[in-house]
Amino acid sequence: MSNLLLFGATGQIGSFIVDAIVSARDKFGRVAIFTSACTAATKAAYLDKLKQHNVEIIVGDLEDESAVTASYEGTYLLLVVGPDDKMTGTGIDTVISALGRNALAQQIPLIRLAAASPSVKWFLPSEYGTDIAYGPASAHEKPHQQKLKVRAFLENETSRQDLEYSYVVTGPFAEMYLHLLPGLEEAGGWDVQGRRAVLLGDKGTEKVSLTTMKDVGTLVLYTLLNATPETRNRPLCVNSFTTSPNEIQAEFERQTGQWSSVSHTPLARLRELEASAWEAGNGAATVLTLRRIWTEGGTLYDQRANGLIGEPKVASLEEVVASEVRRVSSL
């Protein structure tokens, strides 16, 4: 059975990946997460729950190479128990990263150390989201640059070493795509409470591939459980479903009745907003770029890889809309 180590496990996406792995805990040998002392203190209750499922908690500094190496080899300080408690286990063979956008570059030393480790054989970097190699223009998209550097390091710098990789590419998270952002309404989304929607694209018919955060965890789990040569050293473009803004709006209206305000942000206008945001150094620039890419069709795949990893059950548009309606109703 595989021995797993996760980085970024308590973050927004990482927690869904950990929960999915815990749901199949008997399928793995060791399951460990590497986290900071700050997180160990602020998320102690969550970590205690994980320990009840035989998940090991390794506390250390991500930039401390000796601590990372020790976690790969199975010898480390388990600071959750006490500063002097040493634990020894078998080496880690599979590393899963769920580090957030601001920490993506930190994966490069993690990969270098994994490539030098005698036990680590498979690395899944933090790729969850937009396909960063969809077409020739992808190489120039500003939000993609750190992930592209990580891919280049995996594919070139470690090419002569015994380390395989898989990129689990999910497309945009459905929950985030649905939300109408205050002050950024032209970037699209749905306000269930106000019965107000802004659809992206000239006609709202442009297709987009979406994945729920829970399904990200499921899809990573199935990638781990169904590893074959066909799933290694390549992107695995997976999703929950493919839809369009018009289809999402129709489903909201089917479940909640007619909406009072439905407008569109044409692609040309989205590009204008994006350019202005980058010029002004606005933090919303990344959001606008990604939504422009999605509207251009940058999440559509000739064939999704769900079947390669065992065709797990994933959410439908109907279920996602119902979940959003319930969430808003509970506020």
PDB file of N, CA and C in Angstrom, residues 6-61:
ATOM      1  N   LEU A   6       1.207  14.770   2.534  1.00  0.00           N
ATOM      2  CA  LEU A   6       0.516  15.900   1.923  1.00  0.00           C
ATOM      3  C   LEU A   6       1.050  17.218   2.463  1.00  0.00           C
ATOM      4  N   PHE A   7       1.269  18.160   1.552  1.00  0.00           N
ATOM      5  CA  PHE A   7       1.587  19.536   1.904  1.00  0.00           C
ATOM      6  C   PHE A   7       0.358  20.398   1.590  1.00  0.00           C
ATOM      7  N   GLY A   8       0.104  21.415   2.416  1.00  0.00           N
ATOM      8  CA  GLY A   8      -1.066  22.270   2.195  1.00  0.00           C
ATOM      9  C   GLY A   8      -2.366  21.574   2.520  1.00  0.00           C
ATOM     10  N   ALA A   9      -2.296  20.598   3.407  1.00  0.00           N
ATOM     11  CA  ALA A   9      -3.448  19.723   3.656  1.00  0.00           C
ATOM     12  C   ALA A   9      -4.577  20.394   4.411  1.00  0.00           C
ATOM     13  N   THR A  10      -4.311  21.487   5.102  1.00  0.00           N
ATOM     14  CA  THR A  10      -5.375  22.136   5.875  1.00  0.00           C
ATOM     15  C   THR A  10      -5.953  23.350   5.156  1.00  0.00           C
ATOM     16  N   GLY A  11      -5.526  23.597   3.925  1.00  0.00           N
ATOM     17  CA  GLY A  11      -6.027  24.729   3.158  1.00  0.00           C
ATOM     18  C   GLY A  11      -7.375  24.445   2.530  1.00  0.00           C
ATOM     19  N   GLN A  12      -7.825  25.387   1.717  1.00  0.00           N
ATOM     20  CA  GLN A  12      -9.180  25.297   1.159  1.00  0.00           C
ATOM     21  C   GLN A  12      -9.387  24.033   0.337  1.00  0.00           C
ATOM     22  N   ILE A  13      -8.444  23.728  -0.556  1.00  0.00           N
ATOM     23  CA  ILE A  13      -8.567  22.527  -1.376  1.00  0.00           C
ATOM     24  C   ILE A  13      -7.931  21.324  -0.692  1.00  0.00           C
ATOM     25  N   GLY A  14      -6.837  21.574   0.012  1.00  0.00           N
ATOM     26  CA  GLY A  14      -6.147  20.486   0.685  1.00  0.00           C
ATOM     27  C   GLY A  14      -7.035  19.725   1.649  1.00  0.00           C
ATOM     28  N   SER A  15      -7.914  20.443   2.354  1.00  0.00           N
ATOM     29  CA  SER A  15      -8.784  19.774   3.327  1.00  0.00           C
ATOM     30  C   SER A  15      -9.750  18.809   2.640  1.00  0.00           C
ATOM     31  N   PHE A  16     -10.195  19.157   1.427  1.00  0.00           N
ATOM     32  CA  PHE A  16     -11.076  18.241   0.688  1.00  0.00           C
ATOM     33  C   PHE A  16     -10.301  17.002   0.233  1.00  0.00           C
ATOM     34  N   ILE A  17      -9.047  17.186  -0.138  1.00  0.00           N
ATOM     35  CA  ILE A  17      -8.221  16.047  -0.551  1.00  0.00           C
ATOM     36  C   ILE A  17      -7.976  15.121   0.636  1.00  0.00           C
ATOM     37  N   VAL A  18      -7.644  15.710   1.786  1.00  0.00           N
ATOM     38  CA  VAL A  18      -7.418  14.904   2.985  1.00  0.00           C
ATOM     39  C   VAL A  18      -8.691  14.153   3.379  1.00  0.00           C
ATOM     40  N   ASP A  19      -9.829  14.833   3.353  1.00  0.00           N
ATOM     41  CA  ASP A  19     -11.090  14.182   3.730  1.00  0.00           C
ATOM     42  C   ASP A  19     -11.389  12.990   2.818  1.00  0.00           C
ATOM     43  N   ALA A  20     -11.104  13.149   1.528  1.00  0.00           N
ATOM     44  CA  ALA A  20     -11.342  12.045   0.594  1.00  0.00           C
ATOM     45  C   ALA A  20     -10.421  10.872   0.899  1.00  0.00           C
ATOM     46  N   ILE A  21      -9.165  11.168   1.186  1.00  0.00           N
ATOM     47  CA  ILE A  21      -8.207  10.107   1.512  1.00  0.00           C
ATOM     48  C   ILE A  21      -8.607   9.404   2.807  1.00  0.00           C
ATOM     49  N   VAL A  22      -9.038  10.174   3.805  1.00  0.00           N
ATOM     50  CA  VAL A  22      -9.471   9.593   5.077  1.00  0.00           C
ATOM     51  C   VAL A  22     -10.670   8.662   4.868  1.00  0.00           C
ATOM     52  N   SER A  23     -11.539   9.011   3.907  1.00  0.00           N
ATOM     53  CA  SER A  23     -12.708   8.158   3.634  1.00  0.00           C
ATOM     54  C   SER A  23     -12.306   6.791   3.096  1.00  0.00           C
ATOM     55  N   ALA A  24     -11.071   6.678   2.609  1.00  0.00           N
ATOM     56  CA  ALA A  24     -10.561   5.395   2.102  1.00  0.00           C
ATOM     57  C   ALA A  24      -9.262   5.046   2.833  1.00  0.00           C
ATOM     58  N   ARG A  25      -9.254   5.339   4.126  1.00  0.00           N
ATOM     59  CA  ARG A  25      -8.005   5.216   4.908  1.00  0.00           C
ATOM     60  C   ARG A  25      -7.410   3.822   4.834  1.00  0.00           C
ATOM     61  N   ASP A  26      -8.241   2.789   4.759  1.00  0.00           N
ATOM     62  CA  ASP A  26      -7.738   1.417   4.758  1.00  0.00           C
ATOM     63  C   ASP A  26      -7.023   1.042   3.465  1.00  0.00           C
ATOM     64  N   LYS A  27      -7.098   1.903   2.454  1.00  0.00           N
ATOM     65  CA  LYS A  27      -6.453   1.620   1.174  1.00  0.00           C
ATOM     66  C   LYS A  27      -4.988   2.048   1.151  1.00  0.00           C
ATOM     67  N   PHE A  28      -4.540   2.723   2.208  1.00  0.00           N
ATOM     68  CA  PHE A  28      -3.180   3.268   2.224  1.00  0.00           C
ATOM     69  C   PHE A  28      -2.427   2.778   3.450  1.00  0.00           C
ATOM     70  N   GLY A  29      -1.112   2.835   3.366  1.00  0.00           N
ATOM     71  CA  GLY A  29      -0.275   2.515   4.514  1.00  0.00           C
ATOM     72  C   GLY A  29      -0.225   3.714   5.439  1.00  0.00           C
ATOM     73  N   ARG A  30       0.866   4.452   5.379  1.00  0.00           N
ATOM     74  CA  ARG A  30       0.966   5.678   6.175  1.00  0.00           C
ATOM     75  C   ARG A  30       0.273   6.827   5.441  1.00  0.00           C
ATOM     76  N   VAL A  31      -0.395   7.675   6.199  1.00  0.00           N
ATOM     77  CA  VAL A  31      -0.907   8.942   5.680  1.00  0.00           C
ATOM     78  C   VAL A  31      -0.431  10.020   6.634  1.00  0.00           C
ATOM     79  N   ALA A  32       0.341  10.971   6.103  1.00  0.00           N
ATOM     80  CA  ALA A  32       0.896  12.028   6.950  1.00  0.00           C
ATOM     81  C   ALA A  32       0.680  13.373   6.289  1.00  0.00           C
ATOM     82  N   ILE A  33       0.545  14.397   7.121  1.00  0.00           N
ATOM     83  CA  ILE A  33       0.507  15.755   6.592  1.00  0.00           C
ATOM     84  C   ILE A  33       1.631  16.556   7.233  1.00  0.00           C
ATOM     85  N   PHE A  34       2.203  17.454   6.453  1.00  0.00           N
ATOM     86  CA  PHE A  34       3.275  18.336   6.917  1.00  0.00           C
ATOM     87  C   PHE A  34       2.668  19.722   7.084  1.00  0.00           C
ATOM     88  N   THR A  35       2.722  20.257   8.300  1.00  0.00           N
ATOM     89  CA  THR A  35       2.083  21.541   8.551  1.00  0.00           C
ATOM     90  C   THR A  35       2.954  22.401   9.448  1.00  0.00           C
ATOM     91  N   SER A  36       2.634  23.672   9.523  1.00  0.00           N
ATOM     92  CA  SER A  36       3.431  24.616  10.301  1.00  0.00           C
ATOM     93  C   SER A  36       3.019  24.604  11.771  1.00  0.00           C
ATOM     94  N   ALA A  37       3.885  25.143  12.618  1.00  0.00           N
ATOM     95  CA  ALA A  37       3.563  25.248  14.040  1.00  0.00           C
ATOM     96  C   ALA A  37       2.358  26.156  14.251  1.00  0.00           C
ATOM     97  N   CYS A  38       2.254  27.214  13.432  1.00  0.00           N
ATOM     98  CA  CYS A  38       1.110  28.122  13.540  1.00  0.00           C
ATOM     99  C   CYS A  38      -0.199  27.386  13.253  1.00  0.00           C
ATOM    100  N   THR A  39      -0.217  26.605  12.175  1.00  0.00           N
ATOM    101  CA  THR A  39      -1.421  25.849  11.839  1.00  0.00           C
ATOM    102  C   THR A  39      -1.727  24.804  12.900  1.00  0.00           C
ATOM    103  N   ALA A  40      -0.674  24.172  13.444  1.00  0.00           N
ATOM    104  CA  ALA A  40      -0.885  23.173  14.498  1.00  0.00           C
ATOM    105  C   ALA A  40      -1.577  23.788  15.706  1.00  0.00           C
ATOM    106  N   ALA A  41      -1.286  25.063  15.960  1.00  0.00           N
ATOM    107  CA  ALA A  41      -1.899  25.740  17.103  1.00  0.00           C
ATOM    108  C   ALA A  41      -3.310  26.224  16.792  1.00  0.00           C
ATOM    109  N   THR A  42      -3.493  26.791  15.604  1.00  0.00           N
ATOM    110  CA  THR A  42      -4.791  27.399  15.278  1.00  0.00           C
ATOM    111  C   THR A  42      -5.826  26.390  14.793  1.00  0.00           C
ATOM    112  N   LYS A  43      -5.377  25.239  14.307  1.00  0.00           N
ATOM    113  CA  LYS A  43      -6.309  24.225  13.804  1.00  0.00           C
ATOM    114  C   LYS A  43      -6.163  22.916  14.566  1.00  0.00           C
ATOM    115  N   ALA A  44      -5.904  23.052  15.862  1.00  0.00           N
ATOM    116  CA  ALA A  44      -5.642  21.867  16.693  1.00  0.00           C
ATOM    117  C   ALA A  44      -6.809  20.890  16.685  1.00  0.00           C
ATOM    118  N   ALA A  45      -8.036  21.398  16.729  1.00  0.00           N
ATOM    119  CA  ALA A  45      -9.202  20.505  16.767  1.00  0.00           C
ATOM    120  C   ALA A  45      -9.301  19.680  15.485  1.00  0.00           C
ATOM    121  N   TYR A  46      -9.053  20.319  14.337  1.00  0.00           N
ATOM    122  CA  TYR A  46      -9.105  19.603  13.057  1.00  0.00           C
ATOM    123  C   TYR A  46      -8.006  18.545  12.994  1.00  0.00           C
ATOM    124  N   LEU A  47      -6.813  18.899  13.455  1.00  0.00           N
ATOM    125  CA  LEU A  47      -5.702  17.945  13.428  1.00  0.00           C
ATOM    126  C   LEU A  47      -5.964  16.778  14.375  1.00  0.00           C
ATOM    127  N   ASP A  48      -6.593  17.046  15.512  1.00  0.00           N
ATOM    128  CA  ASP A  48      -6.950  15.960  16.431  1.00  0.00           C
ATOM    129  C   ASP A  48      -7.921  14.979  15.777  1.00  0.00           C
ATOM    130  N   LYS A  49      -8.855  15.508  14.987  1.00  0.00           N
ATOM    131  CA  LYS A  49      -9.793  14.634  14.265  1.00  0.00           C
ATOM    132  C   LYS A  49      -9.045  13.756  13.277  1.00  0.00           C
ATOM    133  N   LEU A  50      -8.062  14.338  12.583  1.00  0.00           N
ATOM    134  CA  LEU A  50      -7.288  13.557  11.621  1.00  0.00           C
ATOM    135  C   LEU A  50      -6.500  12.464  12.320  1.00  0.00           C
ATOM    136  N   LYS A  51      -5.933  12.780  13.480  1.00  0.00           N
ATOM    137  CA  LYS A  51      -5.156  11.775  14.213  1.00  0.00           C
ATOM    138  C   LYS A  51      -6.027  10.598  14.616  1.00  0.00           C
ATOM    139  N   GLN A  52      -7.313  10.836  14.853  1.00  0.00           N
ATOM    140  CA  GLN A  52      -8.228   9.747  15.195  1.00  0.00           C
ATOM    141  C   GLN A  52      -8.414   8.782  14.032  1.00  0.00           C
ATOM    142  N   HIS A  53      -8.107   9.268  12.819  1.00  0.00           N
ATOM    143  CA  HIS A  53      -8.178   8.419  11.618  1.00  0.00           C
ATOM    144  C   HIS A  53      -6.796   7.927  11.204  1.00  0.00           C
ATOM    145  N   ASN A  54      -5.881   7.915  12.179  1.00  0.00           N
ATOM    146  CA  ASN A  54      -4.529   7.413  11.938  1.00  0.00           C
ATOM    147  C   ASN A  54      -3.797   8.231  10.867  1.00  0.00           C
ATOM    148  N   VAL A  55      -4.003   9.537  10.899  1.00  0.00           N
ATOM    149  CA  VAL A  55      -3.240  10.457  10.051  1.00  0.00           C
ATOM    150  C   VAL A  55      -2.140  11.068  10.914  1.00  0.00           C
ATOM    151  N   GLU A  56      -0.908  10.957  10.469  1.00  0.00           N
ATOM    152  CA  GLU A  56       0.227  11.484  11.220  1.00  0.00           C
ATOM    153  C   GLU A  56       0.368  12.987  10.946  1.00  0.00           C
ATOM    154  N   ILE A  57       0.673  13.745  11.974  1.00  0.00           N
ATOM    155  CA  ILE A  57       0.835  15.186  11.853  1.00  0.00           C
ATOM    156  C   ILE A  57       2.306  15.533  12.049  1.00  0.00           C
ATOM    157  N   ILE A  58       2.947  15.976  10.980  1.00  0.00           N
ATOM    158  CA  ILE A  58       4.349  16.383  11.045  1.00  0.00           C
ATOM    159  C   ILE A  58       4.393  17.904  11.084  1.00  0.00           C
ATOM    160  N   VAL A  59       4.974  18.453  12.119  1.00  0.00           N
ATOM    161  CA  VAL A  59       5.029  19.900  12.272  1.00  0.00           C
ATOM    162  C   VAL A  59       6.434  20.377  11.960  1.00  0.00           C
ATOM    163  N   GLY A  60       6.538  21.304  11.019  1.00  0.00           N
ATOM    164  CA  GLY A  60       7.849  21.821  10.656  1.00  0.00           C
ATOM    165  C   GLY A  60       7.739  23.009   9.727  1.00  0.00           C
ATOM    166  N   ASP A  61       8.881  23.526   9.355  1.00  0.00           N
ATOM    167  CA  ASP A  61       8.975  24.673   8.456  1.00  0.00           C
ATOM    168  C   ASP A  61       9.175  24.160   7.035  1.00  0.00           C
TER     169      ASP A  61
END
